Amino acid sequence: MMKEKLEQIKAEALRQIAASDALEKLNEVKVNYLGKKGELTAVLKGMKDVLPEERPKVGQLVNETRAEIERVLEESVKKMEQMVREAKMKQEVIDVTLPARKNNVGHRHPSTIALEEVERIFIGMGYEVVEGPEVEKDYYNFEALNIPADHPAKDEQDTFYITGDILLRTQTSSTQVHEMEKGKLPIRMIAPGRVFRSDEVDATHSPSFHQIEGLVIDKNITLADLKGTLAEFAKELFGEGTKVKFRPHHFPFTEPSAEMDVTCFKCGGRGCRFCKGEGWIEILGCGMVHPHVLEMSGIDPEKYSGFAFGVGLERIALLKYEIDDMRLLYENDIRFLKQF
């Protein structure tokens, strides 16, 4: 009687295992037949009703049935897991011949790269980087730089006035006046920043651009210091073989004043399309600080002297990267910016 019951249990368990089409159903079979409240466990609990002499034989039959169900169940689970894995792999197939998805990481703007290069050079010479206000008083932008109200240079820099006395600065030289008025000498500084002039937009002009102004004030500063400093700057920026040339010029806030040219780094000074056949490229304006400018800022020109220079940041970027149109720096065309 017990043997027949165990045979029925085994047959029904194997039938359910064979009919199972998911791992969850196989788990149900395991619980229903081998669990704590399963069919085989119920048979073992009924062993007390079996005659003592038959108990070993019945126990062996129960164990054999359990072992057979466990064996078939384990094989079915392995097969089912293999089938599930294969189906998943077919769904999640990776085509290794496809190009990878690029991770688009941004980088610095070419103007920022040029600015950091200039700052690195001058910081290496012991200069301090100073910033000043973009909205400036007329006094600091013009008068304190030896440009009175009726000076012709004021017309050249006609700019954006907010009131009669407040304007958007036309040059970062105003930052130099603020530093000189502090009275902390000596001064070795560069002042990068945005400036504004009412210029028409074209390949070389913009109503908003950037300048880097430099100033040194100390005892016994001469034109030789100016020339040596700027010659070293040009070599660091454009290459060791770069030569410089100073041409007399006029700036109201410096005397004497000069424009500085560098040998064309494209042709080495021989003359090419890039330098328009001249072999030289104009790079910046400079000069010895005018004694009257020192006086207006409370510095004694009998004891102190200095030099100043101003370079357009965009001009540096255009030359360094051989860009022929300033507008490209501001159009934010990703095709252009990716090249840097």
Tab-separated table of C-alpha atoms in Angstrom, residues 16-310:
chain	number	residue	atom	x	y	z
A	16	GLN	CA	4.733	18.121	-13.197
A	17	ILE	CA	8.495	18.616	-13.670
A	18	ALA	CA	8.227	17.650	-17.338
A	19	ALA	CA	5.283	20.010	-17.820
A	20	SER	CA	7.026	22.980	-16.196
A	21	ASP	CA	8.023	25.806	-18.605
A	22	ALA	CA	9.546	28.221	-16.081
A	23	LEU	CA	11.964	28.131	-13.165
A	24	GLU	CA	9.186	29.372	-10.863
A	25	LYS	CA	7.055	26.287	-11.626
A	26	LEU	CA	9.977	23.941	-10.932
A	27	ASN	CA	10.417	25.674	-7.610
A	28	GLU	CA	6.716	25.072	-6.841
A	29	VAL	CA	7.177	21.344	-7.549
A	30	LYS	CA	10.151	21.256	-5.182
A	31	VAL	CA	8.155	22.929	-2.398
A	32	ASN	CA	5.037	20.745	-2.974
A	33	TYR	CA	6.912	17.439	-2.849
A	34	LEU	CA	10.178	18.001	-0.955
A	35	GLY	CA	9.330	20.943	1.294
A	36	LYS	CA	8.460	20.897	5.005
A	37	LYS	CA	4.748	20.529	4.180
A	38	GLY	CA	5.336	18.525	1.016
A	39	GLU	CA	3.983	15.067	-0.002
A	40	LEU	CA	7.111	13.074	0.964
A	41	THR	CA	7.385	14.840	4.307
A	42	ALA	CA	3.766	13.859	5.018
A	43	VAL	CA	4.621	10.217	4.238
A	44	LEU	CA	7.553	10.318	6.698
A	45	LYS	CA	5.281	11.766	9.368
A	46	GLY	CA	2.932	8.777	8.857
A	47	MET	CA	5.732	6.263	9.601
A	48	LYS	CA	4.350	5.844	13.141
A	49	ASP	CA	1.410	3.942	11.635
A	50	VAL	CA	3.706	1.487	9.845
A	51	LEU	CA	4.593	-1.783	11.491
A	52	PRO	CA	8.037	-1.654	13.171
A	53	GLU	CA	9.482	-4.448	11.030
A	54	GLU	CA	8.436	-2.664	7.801
A	55	ARG	CA	9.723	0.806	8.736
A	56	PRO	CA	13.326	0.306	7.366
A	57	LYS	CA	11.973	-0.872	4.033
A	58	VAL	CA	9.453	1.993	3.797
A	59	GLY	CA	12.147	4.534	4.857
A	60	GLN	CA	14.420	3.270	2.074
A	61	LEU	CA	11.606	3.610	-0.476
A	62	VAL	CA	10.911	7.172	0.666
A	63	ASN	CA	14.612	8.105	0.364
A	64	GLU	CA	14.860	6.531	-3.105
A	65	THR	CA	11.775	8.432	-4.248
A	66	ARG	CA	13.155	11.694	-2.812
A	67	ALA	CA	16.548	11.099	-4.502
A	68	GLU	CA	14.890	10.400	-7.884
A	69	ILE	CA	12.685	13.494	-7.705
A	70	GLU	CA	15.694	15.647	-6.642
A	71	ARG	CA	17.843	14.267	-9.500
A	72	VAL	CA	15.230	14.924	-12.194
A	73	LEU	CA	14.429	18.324	-10.657
A	74	GLU	CA	18.106	19.378	-10.648
A	75	GLU	CA	18.586	18.314	-14.271
A	76	SER	CA	15.452	20.207	-15.308
A	77	VAL	CA	16.589	23.344	-13.439
A	78	LYS	CA	19.994	23.262	-15.211
A	79	LYS	CA	18.368	22.825	-18.618
A	80	MET	CA	15.896	25.600	-17.896
A	81	GLU	CA	18.653	27.993	-16.725
A	82	GLN	CA	20.653	27.211	-19.867
A	83	MET	CA	17.621	27.971	-22.050
A	84	VAL	CA	16.950	31.243	-20.196
A	85	ARG	CA	20.630	32.267	-20.536
A	86	GLU	CA	20.664	31.535	-24.283
A	87	ALA	CA	17.449	33.471	-24.837
A	88	LYS	CA	18.848	36.430	-22.871
A	89	MET	CA	22.093	36.390	-24.847
A	90	LYS	CA	20.153	36.463	-28.121
A	91	GLN	CA	18.225	39.487	-26.915
A	92	GLU	CA	21.303	41.295	-25.540
A	93	VAL	CA	23.684	40.553	-28.394
A	94	ILE	CA	26.470	43.139	-28.870
A	95	ASP	CA	27.695	43.892	-32.357
A	96	VAL	CA	31.408	44.490	-31.752
A	97	THR	CA	31.818	45.810	-35.297
A	98	LEU	CA	29.681	48.883	-34.534
A	99	PRO	CA	31.634	52.079	-33.749
A	100	ALA	CA	31.719	52.927	-30.038
A	101	ARG	CA	29.648	55.775	-28.651
A	102	LYS	CA	31.953	58.709	-28.012
A	103	ASN	CA	31.866	60.411	-24.635
A	104	ASN	CA	31.786	64.107	-25.548
A	105	VAL	CA	33.912	65.882	-22.952
A	106	GLY	CA	34.249	69.659	-23.213
A	107	HIS	CA	37.523	71.556	-23.099
A	108	ARG	CA	38.843	75.096	-22.805
A	109	HIS	CA	38.080	77.734	-25.426
A	110	PRO	CA	41.044	78.737	-27.657
A	111	SER	CA	40.993	82.250	-26.129
A	112	THR	CA	41.176	80.737	-22.628
A	113	ILE	CA	44.075	78.498	-23.683
A	114	ALA	CA	45.950	81.553	-25.036
A	115	LEU	CA	45.215	83.581	-21.869
A	116	GLU	CA	46.462	80.829	-19.557
A	117	GLU	CA	49.635	80.559	-21.645
A	118	VAL	CA	50.303	84.320	-21.319
A	119	GLU	CA	49.543	84.216	-17.568
A	120	ARG	CA	51.908	81.248	-17.127
A	121	ILE	CA	54.748	83.163	-18.814
A	122	PHE	CA	54.358	86.316	-16.717
A	123	ILE	CA	53.687	84.512	-13.435
A	124	GLY	CA	56.978	82.716	-14.133
A	125	MET	CA	58.626	86.165	-14.265
A	126	GLY	CA	57.162	87.103	-10.870
A	127	TYR	CA	54.100	89.048	-12.048
A	128	GLU	CA	50.728	89.127	-10.278
A	129	VAL	CA	47.435	88.658	-12.162
A	130	VAL	CA	45.015	91.485	-11.235
A	131	GLU	CA	41.394	92.051	-12.299
A	132	GLY	CA	39.499	95.333	-12.473
A	133	PRO	CA	35.896	96.501	-13.047
A	134	GLU	CA	34.422	96.395	-16.557
A	135	VAL	CA	32.088	99.294	-15.699
A	136	GLU	CA	34.518	102.143	-15.044
A	137	LYS	CA	34.617	105.866	-14.256
A	138	ASP	CA	35.696	108.188	-17.057
A	139	TYR	CA	38.531	109.413	-14.820
A	140	TYR	CA	40.209	105.992	-14.551
A	141	ASN	CA	39.605	105.063	-18.189
A	142	PHE	CA	40.850	108.342	-19.689
A	143	GLU	CA	41.958	111.246	-17.472
A	144	ALA	CA	44.217	109.274	-15.112
A	145	LEU	CA	45.899	107.846	-18.228
A	146	ASN	CA	46.772	111.319	-19.527
A	147	ILE	CA	43.788	111.486	-21.908
A	148	PRO	CA	41.843	114.679	-21.036
A	149	ALA	CA	38.338	115.381	-22.325
A	150	ASP	CA	39.533	117.230	-25.464
A	151	HIS	CA	42.258	114.690	-26.413
A	152	PRO	CA	41.978	113.194	-29.948
A	153	ALA	CA	42.655	109.676	-28.568
A	154	LYS	CA	39.291	109.829	-26.832
A	155	ASP	CA	37.546	109.987	-30.216
A	156	GLU	CA	39.438	106.891	-31.392
A	157	GLN	CA	38.134	104.959	-28.401
A	158	ASP	CA	34.569	106.304	-28.510
A	159	THR	CA	32.740	103.826	-26.328
A	160	PHE	CA	29.530	102.899	-24.526
A	161	TYR	CA	28.586	105.485	-21.888
A	162	ILE	CA	26.141	104.632	-19.116
A	163	THR	CA	26.125	108.210	-17.740
A	164	GLY	CA	28.349	111.195	-18.505
A	165	ASP	CA	30.943	109.895	-16.053
A	166	ILE	CA	30.448	106.115	-16.144
A	167	LEU	CA	31.228	103.916	-19.139
A	168	LEU	CA	32.218	100.424	-20.231
A	169	ARG	CA	36.022	100.477	-20.140
A	170	THR	CA	37.890	100.724	-23.445
A	171	GLN	CA	41.158	99.318	-22.061
A	172	THR	CA	42.383	97.326	-19.071
A	173	SER	CA	44.919	100.121	-18.366
A	174	SER	CA	42.374	101.493	-15.880
A	175	THR	CA	43.215	98.525	-13.620
A	176	GLN	CA	46.822	99.810	-13.489
A	177	VAL	CA	45.645	103.154	-12.084
A	178	HIS	CA	43.679	101.383	-9.327
A	179	GLU	CA	46.800	99.380	-8.400
A	180	MET	CA	49.070	102.460	-8.447
A	181	GLU	CA	46.668	104.369	-6.188
A	182	LYS	CA	47.035	101.659	-3.527
A	183	GLY	CA	50.605	102.905	-3.021
A	184	LYS	CA	52.098	99.426	-2.647
A	185	LEU	CA	55.411	99.501	-4.513
A	186	PRO	CA	57.065	97.930	-6.406
A	187	ILE	CA	54.369	96.752	-8.852
A	188	ARG	CA	54.668	93.825	-11.263
A	189	MET	CA	51.266	92.959	-12.650
A	190	ILE	CA	49.231	91.926	-15.672
A	191	ALA	CA	45.546	92.772	-15.981
A	192	PRO	CA	43.567	90.573	-18.382
A	193	GLY	CA	39.931	91.384	-19.040
A	194	ARG	CA	37.111	92.312	-21.374
A	195	VAL	CA	36.991	95.771	-22.942
A	196	PHE	CA	34.408	97.568	-25.105
A	197	ARG	CA	34.599	99.927	-28.078
A	198	SER	CA	31.973	100.976	-30.605
A	199	ASP	CA	33.692	99.143	-33.478
A	200	GLU	CA	31.917	97.550	-36.415
A	201	VAL	CA	32.090	93.749	-36.433
A	202	ASP	CA	34.479	92.375	-39.067
A	203	ALA	CA	37.324	89.846	-39.372
A	204	THR	CA	39.620	91.865	-37.060
A	205	HIS	CA	37.247	94.055	-34.986
A	206	SER	CA	34.525	93.511	-32.404
A	207	PRO	CA	32.628	95.837	-30.013
A	208	SER	CA	33.684	93.494	-27.182
A	209	PHE	CA	37.115	91.885	-26.987
A	210	HIS	CA	39.859	91.107	-24.466
A	211	GLN	CA	43.119	92.823	-23.563
A	212	ILE	CA	46.056	91.901	-21.364
A	213	GLU	CA	47.719	94.960	-19.891
A	214	GLY	CA	51.092	94.777	-18.124
A	215	LEU	CA	52.691	97.207	-15.686
A	216	VAL	CA	56.015	97.370	-13.819
A	217	ILE	CA	56.798	100.219	-11.403
A	218	ASP	CA	60.055	100.240	-9.413
A	219	LYS	CA	63.237	102.211	-8.910
A	220	ASN	CA	65.654	102.411	-11.859
A	221	ILE	CA	63.351	100.770	-14.419
A	222	THR	CA	64.563	101.580	-17.944
A	223	LEU	CA	63.620	100.955	-21.568
A	224	ALA	CA	66.149	98.097	-21.542
A	225	ASP	CA	63.987	96.296	-18.923
A	226	LEU	CA	60.938	96.757	-21.146
A	227	LYS	CA	62.690	95.402	-24.241
A	228	GLY	CA	64.253	92.458	-22.415
A	229	THR	CA	60.962	91.462	-20.757
A	230	LEU	CA	58.922	91.581	-23.970
A	231	ALA	CA	61.625	89.808	-25.987
A	232	GLU	CA	61.542	86.953	-23.456
A	233	PHE	CA	57.732	86.916	-23.554
A	234	ALA	CA	57.778	86.627	-27.382
A	235	LYS	CA	60.257	83.727	-27.275
A	236	GLU	CA	58.177	81.849	-24.692
A	237	LEU	CA	54.968	82.371	-26.646
A	238	PHE	CA	56.088	81.919	-30.260
A	239	GLY	CA	59.350	79.951	-30.040
A	240	GLU	CA	63.003	80.361	-29.077
A	241	GLY	CA	64.022	81.717	-32.504
A	242	THR	CA	61.572	84.659	-32.336
A	243	LYS	CA	63.107	88.130	-32.720
A	244	VAL	CA	61.468	91.437	-31.811
A	245	LYS	CA	61.469	94.908	-33.370
A	246	PHE	CA	60.361	98.145	-31.711
A	247	ARG	CA	58.907	100.962	-33.839
A	248	PRO	CA	58.366	104.486	-32.421
A	249	HIS	CA	54.698	105.218	-31.778
A	250	HIS	CA	52.504	107.463	-29.618
A	251	PHE	CA	50.365	106.565	-26.613
A	252	PRO	CA	49.201	109.364	-24.261
A	253	PHE	CA	50.090	107.394	-21.104
A	254	THR	CA	53.636	106.332	-22.090
A	255	GLU	CA	56.737	108.274	-23.179
A	256	PRO	CA	58.634	107.098	-25.144
A	257	SER	CA	56.127	104.718	-26.772
A	258	ALA	CA	56.549	101.896	-29.268
A	259	GLU	CA	54.779	99.205	-31.263
A	260	MET	CA	56.463	95.812	-31.032
A	261	ASP	CA	56.692	93.395	-33.947
A	262	VAL	CA	57.814	89.760	-33.853
A	263	THR	CA	59.362	87.729	-36.641
A	264	CYS	CA	56.772	85.678	-38.478
A	265	PHE	CA	56.731	82.249	-36.828
A	266	LYS	CA	55.333	80.770	-40.035
A	267	CYS	CA	58.260	81.676	-42.322
A	268	GLY	CA	60.927	82.657	-39.788
A	269	GLY	CA	61.015	86.260	-41.066
A	270	ARG	CA	61.612	85.485	-44.755
A	271	GLY	CA	58.183	86.721	-45.829
A	272	CYS	CA	55.037	84.739	-46.601
A	273	ARG	CA	51.266	85.061	-47.088
A	274	PHE	CA	50.707	84.939	-43.336
A	275	CYS	CA	52.851	88.063	-42.663
A	276	LYS	CA	51.923	89.659	-46.029
A	277	GLY	CA	55.501	89.263	-47.268
A	278	GLU	CA	56.978	91.548	-44.588
A	279	GLY	CA	58.518	88.912	-42.315
A	280	TRP	CA	57.215	90.793	-39.245
A	281	ILE	CA	53.880	90.736	-37.381
A	282	GLU	CA	52.676	93.557	-35.114
A	283	ILE	CA	51.887	92.102	-31.712
A	284	LEU	CA	51.501	94.817	-29.037
A	285	GLY	CA	51.949	98.428	-27.929
A	286	CYS	CA	54.246	99.468	-25.095
A	287	GLY	CA	56.317	102.276	-23.563
A	288	MET	CA	57.725	103.860	-20.425
A	289	VAL	CA	54.997	105.098	-18.066
A	290	HIS	CA	54.473	108.851	-18.532
A	291	PRO	CA	55.704	110.852	-15.469
A	292	HIS	CA	52.364	112.700	-15.351
A	293	VAL	CA	50.494	109.379	-15.041
A	294	LEU	CA	52.734	108.456	-12.081
A	295	GLU	CA	52.094	111.861	-10.471
A	296	MET	CA	48.300	111.597	-10.822
A	297	SER	CA	48.400	108.222	-9.046
A	298	GLY	CA	50.513	109.566	-6.170
A	299	ILE	CA	53.897	108.126	-7.238
A	300	ASP	CA	57.007	110.339	-7.308
A	301	PRO	CA	58.453	110.192	-10.876
A	302	GLU	CA	61.821	111.388	-9.509
A	303	LYS	CA	62.158	108.182	-7.461
A	304	TYR	CA	60.200	105.658	-9.496
A	305	SER	CA	59.849	104.763	-13.151
A	306	GLY	CA	58.121	101.969	-14.996
A	307	PHE	CA	56.952	100.452	-18.217
A	308	ALA	CA	53.583	99.295	-19.529
A	309	PHE	CA	52.357	97.201	-22.443
A	310	GLY	CA	49.031	96.073	-23.841
